[in-house]
PDB file of C-alpha atoms in Angstrom:
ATOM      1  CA  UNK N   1       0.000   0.000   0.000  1.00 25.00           C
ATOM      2  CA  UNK N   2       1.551   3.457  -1.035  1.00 31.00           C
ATOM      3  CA  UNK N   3       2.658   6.196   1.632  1.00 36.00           C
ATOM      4  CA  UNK N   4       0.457   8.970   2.283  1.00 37.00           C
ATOM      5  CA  UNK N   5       3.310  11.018   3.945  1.00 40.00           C
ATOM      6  CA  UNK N   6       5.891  10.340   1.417  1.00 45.00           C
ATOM      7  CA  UNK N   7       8.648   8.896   3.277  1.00 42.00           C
ATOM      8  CA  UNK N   8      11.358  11.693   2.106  1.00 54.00           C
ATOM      9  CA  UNK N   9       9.892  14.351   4.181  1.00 81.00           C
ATOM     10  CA  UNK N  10       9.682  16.937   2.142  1.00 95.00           C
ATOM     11  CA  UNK N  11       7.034  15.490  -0.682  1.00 96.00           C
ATOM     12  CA  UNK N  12       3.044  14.882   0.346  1.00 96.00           C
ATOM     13  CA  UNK N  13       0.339  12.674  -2.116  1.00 95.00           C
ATOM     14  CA  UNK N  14      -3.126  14.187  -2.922  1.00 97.00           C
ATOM     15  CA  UNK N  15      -4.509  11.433  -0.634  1.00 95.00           C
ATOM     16  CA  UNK N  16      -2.322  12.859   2.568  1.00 95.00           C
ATOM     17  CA  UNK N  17      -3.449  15.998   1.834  1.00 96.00           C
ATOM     18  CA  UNK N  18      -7.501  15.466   0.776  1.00 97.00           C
ATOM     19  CA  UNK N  19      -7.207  13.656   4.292  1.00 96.00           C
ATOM     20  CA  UNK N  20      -5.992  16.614   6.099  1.00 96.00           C
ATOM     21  CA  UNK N  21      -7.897  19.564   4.221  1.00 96.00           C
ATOM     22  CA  UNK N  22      -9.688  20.286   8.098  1.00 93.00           C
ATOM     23  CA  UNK N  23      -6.329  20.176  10.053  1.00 94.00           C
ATOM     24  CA  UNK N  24      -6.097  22.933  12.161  1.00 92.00           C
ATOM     25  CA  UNK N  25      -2.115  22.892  12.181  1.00 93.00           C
ATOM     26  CA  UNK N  26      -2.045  22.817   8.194  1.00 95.00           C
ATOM     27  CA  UNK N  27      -1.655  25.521   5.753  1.00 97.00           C
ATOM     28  CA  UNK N  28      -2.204  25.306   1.858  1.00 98.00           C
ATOM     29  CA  UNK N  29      -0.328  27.682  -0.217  1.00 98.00           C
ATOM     30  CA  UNK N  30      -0.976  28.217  -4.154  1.00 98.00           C
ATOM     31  CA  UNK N  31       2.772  29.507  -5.136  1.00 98.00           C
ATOM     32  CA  UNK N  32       1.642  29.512  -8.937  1.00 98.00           C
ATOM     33  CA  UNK N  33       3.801  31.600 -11.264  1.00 96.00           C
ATOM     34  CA  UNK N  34       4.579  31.628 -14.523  1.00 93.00           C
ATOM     35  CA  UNK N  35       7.160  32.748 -17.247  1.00 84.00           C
ATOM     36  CA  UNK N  36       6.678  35.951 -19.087  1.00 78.00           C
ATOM     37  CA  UNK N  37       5.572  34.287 -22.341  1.00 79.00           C
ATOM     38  CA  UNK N  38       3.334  31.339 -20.963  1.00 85.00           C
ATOM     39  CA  UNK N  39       0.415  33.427 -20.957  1.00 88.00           C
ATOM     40  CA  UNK N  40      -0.929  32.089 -17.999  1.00 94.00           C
ATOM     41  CA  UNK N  41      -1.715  33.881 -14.619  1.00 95.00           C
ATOM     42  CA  UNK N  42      -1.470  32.365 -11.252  1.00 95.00           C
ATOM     43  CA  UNK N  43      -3.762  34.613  -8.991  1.00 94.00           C
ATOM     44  CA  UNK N  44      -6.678  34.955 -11.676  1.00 95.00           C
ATOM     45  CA  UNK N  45      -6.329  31.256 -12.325  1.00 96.00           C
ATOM     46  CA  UNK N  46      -6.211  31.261  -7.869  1.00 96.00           C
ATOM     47  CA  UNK N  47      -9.382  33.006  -8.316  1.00 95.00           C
ATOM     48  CA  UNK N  48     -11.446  30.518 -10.953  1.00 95.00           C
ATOM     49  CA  UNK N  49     -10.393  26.969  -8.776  1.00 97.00           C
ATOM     50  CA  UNK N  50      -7.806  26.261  -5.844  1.00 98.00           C
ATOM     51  CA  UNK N  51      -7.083  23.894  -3.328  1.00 98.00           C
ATOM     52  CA  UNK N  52      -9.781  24.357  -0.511  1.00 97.00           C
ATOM     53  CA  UNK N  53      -8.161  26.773   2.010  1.00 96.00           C
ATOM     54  CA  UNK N  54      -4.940  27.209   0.357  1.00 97.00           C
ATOM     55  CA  UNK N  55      -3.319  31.390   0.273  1.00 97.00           C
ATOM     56  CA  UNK N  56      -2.298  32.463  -2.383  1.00 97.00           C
ATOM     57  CA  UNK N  57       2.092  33.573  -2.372  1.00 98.00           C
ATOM     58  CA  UNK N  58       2.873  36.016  -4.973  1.00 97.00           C
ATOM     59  CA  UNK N  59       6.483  35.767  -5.439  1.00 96.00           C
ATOM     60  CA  UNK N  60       6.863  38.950  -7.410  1.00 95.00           C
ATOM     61  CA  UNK N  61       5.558  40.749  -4.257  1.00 96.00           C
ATOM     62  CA  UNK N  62       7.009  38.740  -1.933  1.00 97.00           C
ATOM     63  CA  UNK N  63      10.475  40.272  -2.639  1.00 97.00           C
ATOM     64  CA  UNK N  64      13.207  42.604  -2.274  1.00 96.00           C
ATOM     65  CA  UNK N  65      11.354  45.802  -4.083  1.00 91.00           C
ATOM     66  CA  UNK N  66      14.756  47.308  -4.061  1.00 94.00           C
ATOM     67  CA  UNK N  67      16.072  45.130  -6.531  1.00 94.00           C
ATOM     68  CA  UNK N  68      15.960  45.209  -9.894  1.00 91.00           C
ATOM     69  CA  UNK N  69      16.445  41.524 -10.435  1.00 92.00           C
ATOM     70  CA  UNK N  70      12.873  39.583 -10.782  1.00 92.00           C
ATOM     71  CA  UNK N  71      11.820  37.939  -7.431  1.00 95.00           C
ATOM     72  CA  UNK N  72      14.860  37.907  -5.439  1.00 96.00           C
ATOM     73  CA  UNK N  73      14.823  37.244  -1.896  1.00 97.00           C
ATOM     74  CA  UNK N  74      12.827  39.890   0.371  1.00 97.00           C
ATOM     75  CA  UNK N  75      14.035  40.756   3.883  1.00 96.00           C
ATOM     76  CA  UNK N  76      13.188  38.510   6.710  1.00 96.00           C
ATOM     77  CA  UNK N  77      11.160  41.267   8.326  1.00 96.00           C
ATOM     78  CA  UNK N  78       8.883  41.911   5.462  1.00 97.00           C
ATOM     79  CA  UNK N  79       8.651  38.088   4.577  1.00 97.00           C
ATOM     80  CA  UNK N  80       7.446  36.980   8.326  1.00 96.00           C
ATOM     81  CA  UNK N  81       5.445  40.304   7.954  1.00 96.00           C
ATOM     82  CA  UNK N  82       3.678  38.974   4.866  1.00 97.00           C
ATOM     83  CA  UNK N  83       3.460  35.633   6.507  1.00 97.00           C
ATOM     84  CA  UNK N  84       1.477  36.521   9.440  1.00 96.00           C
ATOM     85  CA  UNK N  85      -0.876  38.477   7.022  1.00 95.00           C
ATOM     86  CA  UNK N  86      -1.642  35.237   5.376  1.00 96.00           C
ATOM     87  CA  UNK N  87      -2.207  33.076   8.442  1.00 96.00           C
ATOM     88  CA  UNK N  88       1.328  31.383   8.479  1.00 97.00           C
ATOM     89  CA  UNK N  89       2.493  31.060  11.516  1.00 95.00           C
ATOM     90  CA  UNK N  90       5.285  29.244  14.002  1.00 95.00           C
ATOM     91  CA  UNK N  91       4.159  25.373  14.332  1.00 93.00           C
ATOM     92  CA  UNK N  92       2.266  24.636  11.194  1.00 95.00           C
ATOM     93  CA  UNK N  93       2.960  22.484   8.418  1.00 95.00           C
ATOM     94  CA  UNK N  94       2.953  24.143   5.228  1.00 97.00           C
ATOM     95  CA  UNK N  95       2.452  22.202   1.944  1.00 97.00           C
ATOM     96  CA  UNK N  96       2.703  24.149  -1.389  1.00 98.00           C
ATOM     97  CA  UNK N  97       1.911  23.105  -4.840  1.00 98.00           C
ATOM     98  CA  UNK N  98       1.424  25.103  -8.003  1.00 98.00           C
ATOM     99  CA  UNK N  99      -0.820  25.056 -11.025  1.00 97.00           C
ATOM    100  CA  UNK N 100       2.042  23.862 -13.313  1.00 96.00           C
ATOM    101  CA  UNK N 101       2.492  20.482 -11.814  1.00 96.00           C
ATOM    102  CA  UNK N 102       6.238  21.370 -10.141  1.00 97.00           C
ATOM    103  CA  UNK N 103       7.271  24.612 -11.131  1.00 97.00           C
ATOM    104  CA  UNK N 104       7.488  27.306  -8.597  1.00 98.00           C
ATOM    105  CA  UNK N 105       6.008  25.539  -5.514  1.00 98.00           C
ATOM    106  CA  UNK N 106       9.704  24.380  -5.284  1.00 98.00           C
ATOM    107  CA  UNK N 107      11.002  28.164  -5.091  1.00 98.00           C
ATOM    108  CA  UNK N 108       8.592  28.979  -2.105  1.00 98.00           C
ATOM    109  CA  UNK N 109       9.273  25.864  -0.533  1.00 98.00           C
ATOM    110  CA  UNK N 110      13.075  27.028  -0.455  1.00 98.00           C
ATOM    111  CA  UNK N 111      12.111  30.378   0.599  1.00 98.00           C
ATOM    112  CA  UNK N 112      10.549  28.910   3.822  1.00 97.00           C
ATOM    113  CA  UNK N 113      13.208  26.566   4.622  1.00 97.00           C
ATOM    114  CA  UNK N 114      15.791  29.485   3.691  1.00 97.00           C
ATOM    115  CA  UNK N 115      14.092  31.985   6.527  1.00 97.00           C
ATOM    116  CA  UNK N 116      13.796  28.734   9.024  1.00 96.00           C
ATOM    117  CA  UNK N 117      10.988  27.202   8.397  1.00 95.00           C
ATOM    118  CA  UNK N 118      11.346  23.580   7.792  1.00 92.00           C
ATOM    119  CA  UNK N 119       8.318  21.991   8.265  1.00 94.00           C
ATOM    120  CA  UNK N 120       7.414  22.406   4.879  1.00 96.00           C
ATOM    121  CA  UNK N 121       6.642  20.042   2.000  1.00 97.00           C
ATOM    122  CA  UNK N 122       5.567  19.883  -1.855  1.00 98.00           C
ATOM    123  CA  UNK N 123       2.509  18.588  -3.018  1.00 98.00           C
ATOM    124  CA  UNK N 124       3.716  15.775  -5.177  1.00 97.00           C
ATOM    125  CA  UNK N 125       1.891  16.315  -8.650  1.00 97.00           C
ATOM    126  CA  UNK N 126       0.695  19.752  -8.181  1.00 98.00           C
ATOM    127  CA  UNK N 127      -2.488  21.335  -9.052  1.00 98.00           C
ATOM    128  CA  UNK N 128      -2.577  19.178 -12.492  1.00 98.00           C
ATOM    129  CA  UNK N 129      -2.710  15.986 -10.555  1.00 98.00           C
ATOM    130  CA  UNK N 130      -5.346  17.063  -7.951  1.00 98.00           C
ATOM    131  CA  UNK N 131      -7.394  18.093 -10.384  1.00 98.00           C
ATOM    132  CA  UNK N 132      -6.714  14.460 -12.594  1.00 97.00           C
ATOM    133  CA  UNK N 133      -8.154  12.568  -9.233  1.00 98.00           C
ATOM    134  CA  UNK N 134     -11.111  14.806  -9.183  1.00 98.00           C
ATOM    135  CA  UNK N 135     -10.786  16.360  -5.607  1.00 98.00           C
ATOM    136  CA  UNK N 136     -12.348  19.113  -4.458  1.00 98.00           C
ATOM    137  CA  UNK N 137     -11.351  22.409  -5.212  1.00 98.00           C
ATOM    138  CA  UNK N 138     -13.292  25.979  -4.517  1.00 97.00           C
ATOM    139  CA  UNK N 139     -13.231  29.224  -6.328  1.00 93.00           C
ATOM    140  CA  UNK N 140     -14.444  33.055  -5.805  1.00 88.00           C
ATOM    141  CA  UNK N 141     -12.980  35.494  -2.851  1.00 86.00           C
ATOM    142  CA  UNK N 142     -11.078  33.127  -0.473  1.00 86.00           C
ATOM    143  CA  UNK N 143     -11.788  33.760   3.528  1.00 84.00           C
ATOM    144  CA  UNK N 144      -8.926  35.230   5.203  1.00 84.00           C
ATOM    145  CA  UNK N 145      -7.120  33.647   7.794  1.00 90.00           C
ATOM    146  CA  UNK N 146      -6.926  34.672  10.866  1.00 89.00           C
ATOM    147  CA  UNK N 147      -3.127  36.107  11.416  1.00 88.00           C
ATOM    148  CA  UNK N 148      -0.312  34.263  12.913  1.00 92.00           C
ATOM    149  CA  UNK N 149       3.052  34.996  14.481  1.00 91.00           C
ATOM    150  CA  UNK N 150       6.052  33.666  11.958  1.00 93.00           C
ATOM    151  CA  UNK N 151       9.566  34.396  12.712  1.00 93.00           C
ATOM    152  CA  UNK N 152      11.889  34.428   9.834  1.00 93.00           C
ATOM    153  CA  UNK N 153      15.709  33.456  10.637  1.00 94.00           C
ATOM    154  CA  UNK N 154      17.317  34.140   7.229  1.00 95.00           C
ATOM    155  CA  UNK N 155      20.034  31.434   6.362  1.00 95.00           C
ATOM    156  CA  UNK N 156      22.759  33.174   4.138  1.00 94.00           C
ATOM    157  CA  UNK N 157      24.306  29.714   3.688  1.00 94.00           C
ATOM    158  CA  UNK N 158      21.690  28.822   1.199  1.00 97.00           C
ATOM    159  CA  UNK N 159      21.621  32.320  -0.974  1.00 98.00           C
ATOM    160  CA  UNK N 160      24.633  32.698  -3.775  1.00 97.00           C
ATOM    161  CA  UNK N 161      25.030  36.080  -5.489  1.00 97.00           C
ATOM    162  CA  UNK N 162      27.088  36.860  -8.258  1.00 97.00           C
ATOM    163  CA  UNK N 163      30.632  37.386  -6.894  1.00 97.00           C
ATOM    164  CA  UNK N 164      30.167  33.463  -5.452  1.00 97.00           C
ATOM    165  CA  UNK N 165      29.770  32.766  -8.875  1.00 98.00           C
ATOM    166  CA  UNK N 166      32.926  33.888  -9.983  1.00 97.00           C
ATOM    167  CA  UNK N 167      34.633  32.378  -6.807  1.00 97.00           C
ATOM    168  CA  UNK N 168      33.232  28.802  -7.905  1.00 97.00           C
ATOM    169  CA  UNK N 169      33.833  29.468 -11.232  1.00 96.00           C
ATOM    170  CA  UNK N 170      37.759  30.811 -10.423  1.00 96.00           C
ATOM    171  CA  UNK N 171      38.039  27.969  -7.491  1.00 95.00           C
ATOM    172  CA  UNK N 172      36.560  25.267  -8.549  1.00 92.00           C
ATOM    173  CA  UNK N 173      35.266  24.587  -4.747  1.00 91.00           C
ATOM    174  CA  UNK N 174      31.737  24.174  -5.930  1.00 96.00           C
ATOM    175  CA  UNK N 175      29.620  22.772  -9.151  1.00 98.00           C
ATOM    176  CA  UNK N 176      26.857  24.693 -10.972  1.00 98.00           C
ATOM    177  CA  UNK N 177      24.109  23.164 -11.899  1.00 98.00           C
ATOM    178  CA  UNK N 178      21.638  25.350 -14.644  1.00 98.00           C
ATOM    179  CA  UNK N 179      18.010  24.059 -14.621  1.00 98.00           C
ATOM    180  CA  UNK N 180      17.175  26.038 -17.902  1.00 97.00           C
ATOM    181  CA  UNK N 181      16.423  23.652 -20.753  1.00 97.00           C
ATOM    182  CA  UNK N 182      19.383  22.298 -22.736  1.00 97.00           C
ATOM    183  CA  UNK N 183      18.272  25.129 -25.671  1.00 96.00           C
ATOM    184  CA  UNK N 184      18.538  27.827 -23.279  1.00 96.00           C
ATOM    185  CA  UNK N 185      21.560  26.530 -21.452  1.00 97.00           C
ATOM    186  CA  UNK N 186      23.361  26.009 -25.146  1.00 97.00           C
ATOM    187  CA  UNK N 187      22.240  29.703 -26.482  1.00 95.00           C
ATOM    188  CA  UNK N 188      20.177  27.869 -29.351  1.00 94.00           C
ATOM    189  CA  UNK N 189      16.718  29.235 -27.790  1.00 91.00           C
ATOM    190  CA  UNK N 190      16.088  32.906 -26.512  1.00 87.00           C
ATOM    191  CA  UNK N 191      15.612  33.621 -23.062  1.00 87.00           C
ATOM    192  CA  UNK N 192      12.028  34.434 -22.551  1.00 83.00           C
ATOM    193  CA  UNK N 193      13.255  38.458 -20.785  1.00 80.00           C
ATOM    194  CA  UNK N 194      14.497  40.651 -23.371  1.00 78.00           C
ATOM    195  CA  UNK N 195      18.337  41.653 -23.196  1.00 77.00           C
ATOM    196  CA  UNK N 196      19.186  38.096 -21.990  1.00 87.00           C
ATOM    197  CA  UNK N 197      22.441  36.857 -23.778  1.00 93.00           C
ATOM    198  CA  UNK N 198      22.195  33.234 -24.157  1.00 93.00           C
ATOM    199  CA  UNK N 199      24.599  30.270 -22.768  1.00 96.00           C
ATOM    200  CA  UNK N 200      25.967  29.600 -19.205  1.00 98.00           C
ATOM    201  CA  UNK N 201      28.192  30.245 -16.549  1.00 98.00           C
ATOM    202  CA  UNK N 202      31.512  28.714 -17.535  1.00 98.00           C
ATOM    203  CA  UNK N 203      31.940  25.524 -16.615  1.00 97.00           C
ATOM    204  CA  UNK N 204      28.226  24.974 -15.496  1.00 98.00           C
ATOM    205  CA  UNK N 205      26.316  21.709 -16.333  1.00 98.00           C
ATOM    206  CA  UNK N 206      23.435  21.481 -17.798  1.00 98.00           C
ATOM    207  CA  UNK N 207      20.192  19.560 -15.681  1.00 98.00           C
ATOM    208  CA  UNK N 208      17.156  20.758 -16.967  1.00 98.00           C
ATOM    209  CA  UNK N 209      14.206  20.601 -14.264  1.00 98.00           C
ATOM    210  CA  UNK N 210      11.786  18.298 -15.943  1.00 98.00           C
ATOM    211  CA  UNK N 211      14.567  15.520 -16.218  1.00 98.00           C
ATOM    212  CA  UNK N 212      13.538  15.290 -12.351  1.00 98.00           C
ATOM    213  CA  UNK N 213       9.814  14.621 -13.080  1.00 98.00           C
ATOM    214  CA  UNK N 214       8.018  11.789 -14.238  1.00 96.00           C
ATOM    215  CA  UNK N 215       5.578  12.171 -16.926  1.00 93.00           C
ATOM    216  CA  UNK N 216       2.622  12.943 -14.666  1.00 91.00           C
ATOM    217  CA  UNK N 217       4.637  15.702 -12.863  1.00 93.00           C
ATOM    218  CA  UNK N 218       5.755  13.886  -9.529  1.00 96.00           C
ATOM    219  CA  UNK N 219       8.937  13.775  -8.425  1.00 97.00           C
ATOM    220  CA  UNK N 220      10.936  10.740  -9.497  1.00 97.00           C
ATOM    221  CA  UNK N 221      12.212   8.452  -6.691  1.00 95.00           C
ATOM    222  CA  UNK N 222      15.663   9.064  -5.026  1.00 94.00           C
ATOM    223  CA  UNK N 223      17.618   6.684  -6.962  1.00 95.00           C
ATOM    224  CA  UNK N 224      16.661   8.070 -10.353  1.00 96.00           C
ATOM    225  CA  UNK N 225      16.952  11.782  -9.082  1.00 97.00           C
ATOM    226  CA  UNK N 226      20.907  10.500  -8.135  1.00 96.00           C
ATOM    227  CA  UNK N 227      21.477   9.237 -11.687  1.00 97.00           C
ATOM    228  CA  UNK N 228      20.182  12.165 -13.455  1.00 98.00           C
ATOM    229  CA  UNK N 229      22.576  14.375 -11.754  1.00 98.00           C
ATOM    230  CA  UNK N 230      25.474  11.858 -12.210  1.00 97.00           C
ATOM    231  CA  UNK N 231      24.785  11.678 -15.913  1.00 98.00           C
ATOM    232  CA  UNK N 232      24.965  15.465 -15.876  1.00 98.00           C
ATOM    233  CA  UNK N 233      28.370  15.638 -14.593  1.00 98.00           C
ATOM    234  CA  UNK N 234      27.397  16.655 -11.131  1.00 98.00           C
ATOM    235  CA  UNK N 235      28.925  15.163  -8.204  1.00 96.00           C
ATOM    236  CA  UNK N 236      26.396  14.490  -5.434  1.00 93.00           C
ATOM    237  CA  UNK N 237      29.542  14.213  -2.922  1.00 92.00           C
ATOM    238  CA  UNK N 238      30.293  17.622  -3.528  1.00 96.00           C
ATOM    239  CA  UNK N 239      29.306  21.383  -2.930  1.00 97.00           C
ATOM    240  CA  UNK N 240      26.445  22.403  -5.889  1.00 98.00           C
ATOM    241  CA  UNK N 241      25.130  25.952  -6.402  1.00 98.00           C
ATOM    242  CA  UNK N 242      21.408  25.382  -8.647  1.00 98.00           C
ATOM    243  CA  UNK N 243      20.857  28.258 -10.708  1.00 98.00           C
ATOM    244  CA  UNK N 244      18.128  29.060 -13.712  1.00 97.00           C
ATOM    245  CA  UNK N 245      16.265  31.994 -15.456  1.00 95.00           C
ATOM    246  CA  UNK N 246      15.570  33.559 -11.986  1.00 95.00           C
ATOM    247  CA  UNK N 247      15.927  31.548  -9.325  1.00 97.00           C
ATOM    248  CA  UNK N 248      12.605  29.382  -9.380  1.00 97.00           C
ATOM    249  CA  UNK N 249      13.363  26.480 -11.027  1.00 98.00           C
ATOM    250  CA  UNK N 250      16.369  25.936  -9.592  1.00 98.00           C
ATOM    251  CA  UNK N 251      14.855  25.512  -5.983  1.00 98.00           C
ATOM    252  CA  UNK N 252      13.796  22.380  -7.934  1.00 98.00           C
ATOM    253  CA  UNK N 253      17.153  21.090  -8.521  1.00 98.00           C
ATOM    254  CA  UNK N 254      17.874  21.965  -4.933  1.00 98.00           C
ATOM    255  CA  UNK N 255      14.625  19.993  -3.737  1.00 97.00           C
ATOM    256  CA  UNK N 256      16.157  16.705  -5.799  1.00 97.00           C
ATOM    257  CA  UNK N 257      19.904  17.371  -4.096  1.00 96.00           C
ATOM    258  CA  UNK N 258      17.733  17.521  -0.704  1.00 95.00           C
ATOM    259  CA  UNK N 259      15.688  14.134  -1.731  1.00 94.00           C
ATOM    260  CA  UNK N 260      19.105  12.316  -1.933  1.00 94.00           C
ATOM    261  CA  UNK N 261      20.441  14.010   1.185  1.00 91.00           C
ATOM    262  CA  UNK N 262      22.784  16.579  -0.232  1.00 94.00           C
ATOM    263  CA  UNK N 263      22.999  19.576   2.001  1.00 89.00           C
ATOM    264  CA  UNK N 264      25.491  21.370   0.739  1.00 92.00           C
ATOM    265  CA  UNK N 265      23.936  23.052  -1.994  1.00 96.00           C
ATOM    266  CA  UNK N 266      23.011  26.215  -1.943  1.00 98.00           C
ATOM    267  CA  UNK N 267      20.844  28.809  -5.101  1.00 98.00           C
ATOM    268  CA  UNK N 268      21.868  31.589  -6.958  1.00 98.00           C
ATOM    269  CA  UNK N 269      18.972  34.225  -6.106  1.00 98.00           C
ATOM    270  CA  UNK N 270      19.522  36.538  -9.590  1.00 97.00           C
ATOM    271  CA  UNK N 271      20.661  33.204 -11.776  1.00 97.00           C
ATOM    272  CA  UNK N 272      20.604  34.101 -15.218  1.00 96.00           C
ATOM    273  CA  UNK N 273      18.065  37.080 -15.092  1.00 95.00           C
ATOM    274  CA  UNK N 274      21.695  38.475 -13.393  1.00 96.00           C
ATOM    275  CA  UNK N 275      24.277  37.170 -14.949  1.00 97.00           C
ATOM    276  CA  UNK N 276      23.052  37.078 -18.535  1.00 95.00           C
ATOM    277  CA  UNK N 277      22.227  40.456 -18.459  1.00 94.00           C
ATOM    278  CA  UNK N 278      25.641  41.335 -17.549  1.00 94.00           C
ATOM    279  CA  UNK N 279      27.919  42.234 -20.351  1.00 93.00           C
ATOM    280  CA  UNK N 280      31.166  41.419 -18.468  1.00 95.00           C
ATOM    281  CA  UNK N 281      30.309  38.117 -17.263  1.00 97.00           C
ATOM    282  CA  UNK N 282      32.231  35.721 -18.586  1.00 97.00           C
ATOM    283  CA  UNK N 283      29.820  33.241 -20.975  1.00 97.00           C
ATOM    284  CA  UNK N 284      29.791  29.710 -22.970  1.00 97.00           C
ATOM    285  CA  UNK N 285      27.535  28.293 -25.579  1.00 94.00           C
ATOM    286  CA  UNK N 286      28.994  24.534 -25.756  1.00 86.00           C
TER     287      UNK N 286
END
């Protein structure tokens, strides 16, 4: 008989959670987001059918307004602040999914482990599956949750910015691994944000996000995870810094390091929306 609770901590099954939709000590979060040029929007589509419950985390306003970089991390103060808005508090489990199947519910579950909250998981199959097994869902205005205390202790360990980049890339101490799709990472597709050059950080390797997945959007077991980074060129044994477009998919690499108990990874917060924008940073296309 399957787990409900899947048994690497940080993934739950539609069953667990259909089970659990009453829990007092439970929050549902819709992290939905998109690219620029999917067409798709993740609050309206909030708005038409959602998880019962579930808040809705904007990532584009949950974030450092001062930057000029999409998304990046916001302060601890203003994301605890945002967090007790939204009924997320101290003690509760959070579990986060997102209308894509695995897309960005990966970057918000890294953003709540990054400010100290670890008792958070990933619905395993997202929205798409939910939907698949016919569970309930509501739509319209959600009710607001009553607000709860969160404190946010900000872990620097698992942020890179651009001058690690160039000490990896210079050292050696630590692999890069680009989640972008193997068009992207080899400059033979446009980025999707205009004045992107195309390529990668020298040296990177190349392990595009949906190698991760299986074809209905879980997550693939622990095993397979391992050889898909091995085949890649990365060394599970050693330091890895995930990177992408701008830092969401890569919290998806980072969840698969996690799954086969690599802990010594860490994510580059601007990723590509920072360095290929850059004229001086150094660049390869093969």
């Amino acid at each position: 008989m399957p787990t409900l609770l899947d048994e690497r901590e940080n993934l739950v099954s539609t069953q667990w959670l259909e089970q659990r939709l009453e829990a007092p000590d439970i929050v549902i979060v819709d992290a939905s987001y998109y690219l620029p040029d999917a067409g798709r929007n993740g609050r309206e589509e909030y708005d038409e059918q959602r998880i019962p419950g579930a808040v809705f985390f904007d990532i584009d306003d949950i974030s450092d307004e001062t930057s000029n970089l999409p998304h990046t991390m916001p302060p601890p103060e203003k994301f605890s602040s945002r967090m007790r808005k939204m009924g997320i508090g101290d003690g509760m489990r959070v579990v986060v999914y997102d209308g894509a199947g695995l897309f960005s519910a990966a970057r918000v579950w890294w953003m709540f482990r990054t400010f100290g909250h670890s008792d958070v998981a990933i619905l395993d199959g997202g929205f798409p599956k939910w939907l698949a097994e016919n569970r309930p869902v509501e739509d319209g205005p959600a009710m607001a949750r009553q607000p709860r205390h969160m404190s946010a202790r900000y872990s620097a360990s698992s942020v890179r910015d651009k001058q690690d980049i160039y000490n990896a890339i210079n050292s050696g101490s630590q692999q890069i691994a680009d989640a972008r799709s193997p068009a992207r990472f080899s400059a033979q597709e446009p980025e999707p944000r205009a004045g992107m050059r195309g390529g990668h950080m020298p040296g990177a390797r190349n392990v595009h996000y949906k190698t991760l997945l299986n074809d209905d959007g879980t997550v693939k077991s622990t095993d397979a995870i391992a050889r898909v980074f091995e085949e890649a060129g990365i060394d599970v044994a050693k330091p890895v810094i995930t990177s992408c477009g701008s830092g969401v998919t890569a919290a998806i690499l980072t969840l698969g390091l996690t799954l086969v108990g690599h802990n010594a990874n860490s994510l580059y917060d601007g990723s590509w929306a920072e360095w290929g924008s850059d004229p001086d940073t150094p660049i390869e296309t093969d």
